[in-house]
Coordinates of C-alpha atoms and ligand atoms in Angstrom, one line a residue:
M1 CA -4.9 8.5 -28.3
A2 CA -1.9 10.4 -26.6
I3 CA 0.9 11.4 -28.8
T4 CA 3.4 8.9 -27.5
S5 CA 1.1 6.3 -28.1
W6 CA 0.4 7.3 -31.3
I7 CA 4.2 7.7 -32.4
R8 CA 4.7 3.5 -31.1
T9 CA 2.5 2.7 -33.7
F10 CA 5.3 3.1 -36.0
P11 CA 8.0 1.0 -35.2
L12 CA 11.0 3.0 -36.3
M13 CA 9.4 5.5 -33.8
Q14 CA 8.9 3.1 -31.2
Y15 CA 12.1 2.3 -31.3
L16 CA 13.4 6.1 -31.2
V17 CA 11.2 6.8 -28.4
S18 CA 12.2 3.8 -26.6
W19 CA 16.3 4.8 -26.7
A20 CA 15.4 8.2 -25.8
Q21 CA 13.7 7.1 -22.7
E22 CA 16.6 5.1 -21.8
Q23 CA 18.7 7.9 -22.9
F24 CA 17.1 9.7 -20.2
M25 CA 17.0 7.1 -17.6
A26 CA 20.8 6.5 -17.6
V27 CA 20.9 10.4 -17.2
L28 CA 18.9 10.3 -14.5
K29 CA 20.4 7.5 -12.5
T30 CA 23.8 9.8 -12.6
G31 CA 21.8 11.8 -9.7
P32 CA 19.9 10.9 -6.5
V33 CA 17.1 8.6 -7.2
P34 CA 14.3 8.2 -5.3
Q35 CA 14.2 4.1 -2.8
H36 CA 10.9 4.6 -2.5
I37 CA 7.9 5.9 -4.3
A38 CA 4.5 4.9 -4.3
F39 CA 1.6 5.3 -6.5
V40 CA -2.6 6.3 -6.7
M41 CA -3.6 4.5 -9.6
D42 CA -6.6 6.9 -10.1
G43 CA -9.4 7.6 -13.0
N44 CA -9.3 4.5 -15.0
R45 CA -13.1 4.8 -14.7
R46 CA -13.0 8.2 -16.2
F47 CA -10.8 7.2 -18.8
A48 CA -13.3 4.1 -20.0
R49 CA -16.4 6.3 -19.5
R50 CA -14.2 8.9 -21.8
R51 CA -13.9 6.9 -24.6
K52 CA -16.9 4.4 -25.0
L53 CA -15.6 1.5 -23.4
E54 CA -16.3 -0.8 -20.9
V55 CA -14.9 0.4 -17.3
R56 CA -13.3 -3.5 -17.2
E57 CA -11.4 -1.9 -19.9
G58 CA -10.5 1.2 -18.2
H59 CA -8.7 -0.5 -15.4
S60 CA -7.2 -3.2 -18.0
A61 CA -6.0 0.2 -19.7
G62 CA -4.4 1.6 -16.3
F63 CA -2.5 -2.2 -15.9
E64 CA -1.2 -1.7 -19.1
S65 CA 0.3 2.1 -17.8
L66 CA 1.2 0.3 -14.7
S67 CA 3.7 -2.2 -16.4
Y68 CA 5.4 0.6 -18.2
I69 CA 5.5 2.7 -15.3
L70 CA 7.1 0.2 -13.0
E71 CA 10.0 -0.9 -15.7
M72 CA 10.9 2.6 -15.4
C73 CA 11.2 2.5 -11.6
Y74 CA 13.2 -0.3 -11.6
Q75 CA 15.3 0.7 -14.7
V76 CA 16.7 4.3 -13.4
G77 CA 17.2 2.4 -10.1
I78 CA 14.1 2.9 -7.4
K79 CA 14.5 0.0 -4.7
V80 CA 10.9 0.0 -3.8
V81 CA 7.8 0.8 -5.3
T82 CA 4.4 0.6 -3.7
V83 CA 1.2 0.7 -5.8
Y84 CA -2.8 1.0 -4.2
A85 CA -4.5 -1.6 -6.9
F86 CA -7.4 -2.4 -4.7
S87 CA -8.7 0.0 -1.6
I88 CA -10.8 -2.3 1.2
E89 CA -13.2 0.3 0.1
N90 CA -13.5 -0.7 -3.9
F91 CA -15.4 -3.8 -2.5
K92 CA -18.7 -1.5 -2.5
R93 CA -18.2 -1.3 -6.2
P94 CA -20.6 -3.6 -7.9
A95 CA -19.8 -6.8 -7.9
V96 CA -18.9 -7.5 -12.1
E97 CA -16.4 -4.4 -11.9
V98 CA -15.3 -6.1 -8.6
D99 CA -14.9 -9.7 -10.3
A100 CA -13.5 -8.0 -12.7
L101 CA -10.8 -6.3 -10.9
M102 CA -9.5 -9.5 -9.0
E103 CA -9.5 -11.3 -12.9
I104 CA -7.2 -8.7 -13.7
A105 CA -5.5 -9.1 -11.0
R106 CA -4.7 -12.4 -10.9
T107 CA -3.8 -12.7 -14.6
K108 CA -1.1 -9.5 -14.2
L109 CA 0.2 -11.4 -11.0
L110 CA 0.9 -14.4 -13.0
Q111 CA 2.5 -13.2 -16.3
I112 CA 4.6 -10.7 -14.2
I113 CA 6.3 -13.6 -12.7
H114 CA 6.9 -15.7 -16.3
H115 CA 10.7 -16.2 -16.9
G116 CA 11.4 -13.1 -18.8
D117 CA 9.1 -10.7 -17.9
L118 CA 9.1 -8.0 -14.8
A119 CA 10.1 -9.8 -11.6
D120 CA 12.9 -12.0 -13.4
R121 CA 14.6 -8.7 -15.7
F122 CA 15.0 -7.1 -12.3
G123 CA 14.9 -8.8 -9.2
I124 CA 12.1 -8.1 -8.0
S125 CA 10.5 -9.3 -4.5
I126 CA 6.8 -9.3 -5.1
R127 CA 4.7 -8.3 -2.2
V128 CA 0.8 -8.2 -1.4
L129 CA -0.1 -5.6 1.6
G130 CA -3.5 -5.6 2.8
Q131 CA -6.2 -8.0 4.0
R132 CA -5.6 -11.6 2.8
S133 CA -8.5 -13.0 4.1
M134 CA -10.8 -10.5 1.3
I135 CA -9.1 -11.9 -1.4
P136 CA -10.7 -14.4 -3.2
S137 CA -8.9 -18.1 -2.9
D138 CA -8.3 -18.2 -7.1
V139 CA -6.4 -14.8 -6.6
L140 CA -5.2 -15.7 -3.0
A141 CA -3.3 -19.0 -5.3
A142 CA -1.9 -16.2 -8.1
V143 CA -0.4 -14.5 -5.1
D144 CA 1.3 -17.2 -3.2
K145 CA 2.7 -18.3 -6.2
C146 CA 4.2 -15.3 -6.7
T147 CA 5.4 -14.2 -3.5
E148 CA 6.9 -17.6 -3.0
M149 CA 8.1 -17.4 -6.6
T150 CA 10.1 -13.6 -6.2
K151 CA 10.7 -14.2 -2.5
H152 CA 14.4 -14.6 -3.1
N153 CA 15.1 -11.8 -5.0
T154 CA 17.1 -9.3 -3.5
T155 CA 17.0 -6.3 -6.1
A156 CA 14.3 -4.5 -5.9
I157 CA 10.6 -5.1 -4.3
L158 CA 7.5 -4.4 -5.7
N159 CA 4.4 -4.1 -2.8
I160 CA 1.1 -4.7 -3.7
C161 CA -1.9 -3.3 -2.2
F162 CA -4.3 -5.2 -2.1
P163 CA -7.4 -5.2 -0.5
Y164 CA -5.2 -1.9 1.5
T165 CA -6.1 1.0 3.6
S166 CA -4.0 2.9 5.7
R167 CA -6.1 2.9 8.5
D168 CA -6.0 -0.7 8.4
D169 CA -2.2 -0.9 7.9
I170 CA -2.2 0.9 11.5
A171 CA -4.8 -0.9 12.9
T172 CA -3.7 -4.1 12.0
S173 CA 0.5 -3.0 13.7
M174 CA -1.6 -1.6 16.9
R175 CA -3.3 -5.1 17.0
E176 CA 0.2 -7.2 16.8
I177 CA 1.8 -5.0 19.1
V178 CA -1.6 -5.5 21.7
E179 CA -1.1 -8.7 21.3
L180 CA 2.7 -8.8 22.5
S181 CA 2.3 -6.9 24.9
K182 CA -0.7 -9.2 26.5
E183 CA 2.1 -12.1 26.1
H184 CA 4.6 -9.3 28.0
K185 CA 7.1 -9.4 25.2
V186 CA 6.7 -5.6 24.6
D187 CA 6.1 -3.2 27.6
P188 CA 3.1 -1.0 26.8
S189 CA 5.8 2.0 27.8
Q190 CA 7.7 0.8 25.2
I191 CA 5.6 1.6 22.5
D192 CA 5.9 4.3 20.3
E193 CA 5.9 5.1 16.7
K194 CA 9.3 3.5 15.7
M195 CA 8.0 0.1 17.1
L196 CA 4.6 1.0 14.8
E197 CA 6.6 1.5 12.3
Q198 CA 8.3 -2.2 13.0
H199 CA 4.4 -3.7 12.6
M200 CA 3.2 -2.1 9.5
F201 CA 2.8 -3.8 6.5
T202 CA 5.9 -1.9 4.8
K203 CA 8.5 -2.7 8.0
D204 CA 11.0 -3.6 6.7
C205 CA 11.2 -0.7 3.3
P206 CA 12.9 2.2 2.9
P207 CA 11.2 5.7 3.9
L208 CA 8.7 6.6 1.0
D209 CA 10.1 9.7 -0.9
I210 CA 7.5 10.5 -3.8
L211 CA 3.5 10.1 -3.4
V212 CA 2.1 10.3 -7.4
R213 CA -1.8 10.7 -7.5
T214 CA -3.0 10.7 -10.9
S215 CA -6.4 12.0 -12.3
G216 CA -6.6 15.6 -10.5
V217 CA -7.7 14.9 -7.8
E218 CA -5.5 16.3 -4.7
R219 CA -6.1 13.5 -1.7
L220 CA -4.5 10.3 -0.1
S221 CA -7.8 7.8 -0.2
D222 CA -6.4 6.1 2.9
F223 CA -3.0 5.6 1.6
M224 CA 0.1 5.4 3.1
L225 CA -1.0 7.7 5.5
W226 CA 1.7 6.8 8.1
Q227 CA 4.3 6.5 5.8
C228 CA 4.3 10.4 4.0
H229 CA 6.4 12.0 7.1
Q230 CA 7.9 15.6 5.8
D231 CA 10.8 14.1 3.7
C232 CA 8.1 12.9 1.8
T233 CA 7.1 14.5 -1.8
I234 CA 3.3 14.4 -2.9
E235 CA 2.7 14.6 -6.6
F236 CA -0.8 14.9 -7.8
V237 CA -1.1 14.7 -11.5
D238 CA -3.9 16.4 -13.9
C239 CA -4.1 13.6 -16.3
L240 CA -5.9 10.0 -15.7
W241 CA -3.7 7.1 -15.1
P242 CA -4.1 5.6 -18.1
E243 CA -2.8 8.7 -19.5
F244 CA -0.1 8.6 -17.1
E245 CA 2.9 8.4 -20.0
A246 CA 6.6 8.0 -19.8
W247 CA 7.8 11.7 -20.2
R248 CA 5.4 13.0 -16.7
F249 CA 6.6 10.3 -14.8
G250 CA 10.2 11.2 -16.1
A251 CA 9.4 15.0 -15.5
I252 CA 9.0 13.9 -11.7
L253 CA 11.6 11.8 -11.6
L254 CA 14.1 15.4 -12.5
K255 CA 12.3 17.9 -10.2
W256 CA 12.5 15.4 -7.6
S257 CA 16.2 14.5 -8.7
R258 CA 17.6 18.1 -9.2
S259 CA 15.8 19.6 -5.5
K260 CA 17.7 16.5 -4.1
S261 CA 20.8 17.7 -5.5
I262 CA 20.6 21.1 -4.1
E263 CA 19.6 20.1 -0.8
Y264 CA 22.7 18.1 -0.3
R265 CA 25.0 20.8 -2.1
K266 CA 23.6 23.0 0.3
S267 CA 24.1 20.8 3.2
E268 CA 27.9 20.2 1.5
L269 CA 28.2 24.4 1.5
E270 CA 27.1 24.3 5.2
Q271 CA 29.8 21.4 6.4
E272 CA 32.6 23.3 4.2
Q273 CA 31.8 26.7 6.1
K274 CA 31.6 24.5 9.9
L275 CA 35.2 23.3 8.8
I276 CA 36.4 27.2 7.6
Ligands
LIG1 C1 -8.6 3.5 -10.1 O1 -9.1 3.8 -10.9 C2 -8.6 2.1 -10.1 C3 -8.5 1.4 -8.7 C4 -7.5 1.0 -8.5 C5 -10.1 0.9 -8.1 P1 -11.1 4.1 -10.6 O2 -11.7 3.3 -10.6 O3 -11.1 5.2 -8.9 O4 -11.5 5.2 -11.8 P2 -11.9 6.7 -10.9 O5 -11.0 7.3 -10.3 O6 -13.6 6.6 -10.8 O7 -12.0 7.5 -12.9
LIG2 MG1 -11.1 6.8 -8.3

């Protein structure tokens, strides 16, 4: 068991860890805070294998990690969080695993919108990005309930990419533009990056500041390919997603915040020098 999880088994220690976490978040809030962060939650099956658990239990542990990481994100004031919950490629996995992932997604979606739970506490609008047509009907009912119930929340956004790939996102955007052009609503000579962006699933989200991928694997796996622009920091973390603890995430936020503070200070100095 990871050290912080073990410490949390003692009520007083749990209280102290939560208190320390809150203080840390309060300090972080005083500096630059990312607007948009994305996660590739990788390593659930390896986590299960190493602990001789069922694959399903690995995925459940992954969703537990997601809960506290989301909590930290919204506590610190991040506006948009985008998570890779299920790739279109994941349909190629054994049916029993796909079914388990769908069932976990369904229950977690319904849980998140409970009165007093995450969406309610932080005013989060939940969006499910990807191919709706591939979602089984019972899960789709939960998706619709979730998006409908939270659509008026304006403080923050949670994008759940499910079933998603970036290349499908780009292709979907192009398809929409081609349809508009067939209806003469768009002149093909006007098609540019901006227009493509306006038809992506993430169209009304701020630019992506940080993308985190766990499990030591250094690739994007068809996630946020378009959104990883020149100002996006990519962090590859060498631990499995269910072991991605608060301190690791805190360190990433702190590093980003410090680098932005230095950048802002530099540009301020440049402005001052221009004025002299
Ligand atoms: C990612 O972890 C979980 C999903 C979102 C499907 P994996 O299931 O890919 O676990 P590993 O990488 O094989 O350990
Ligand atoms: Mg994986």
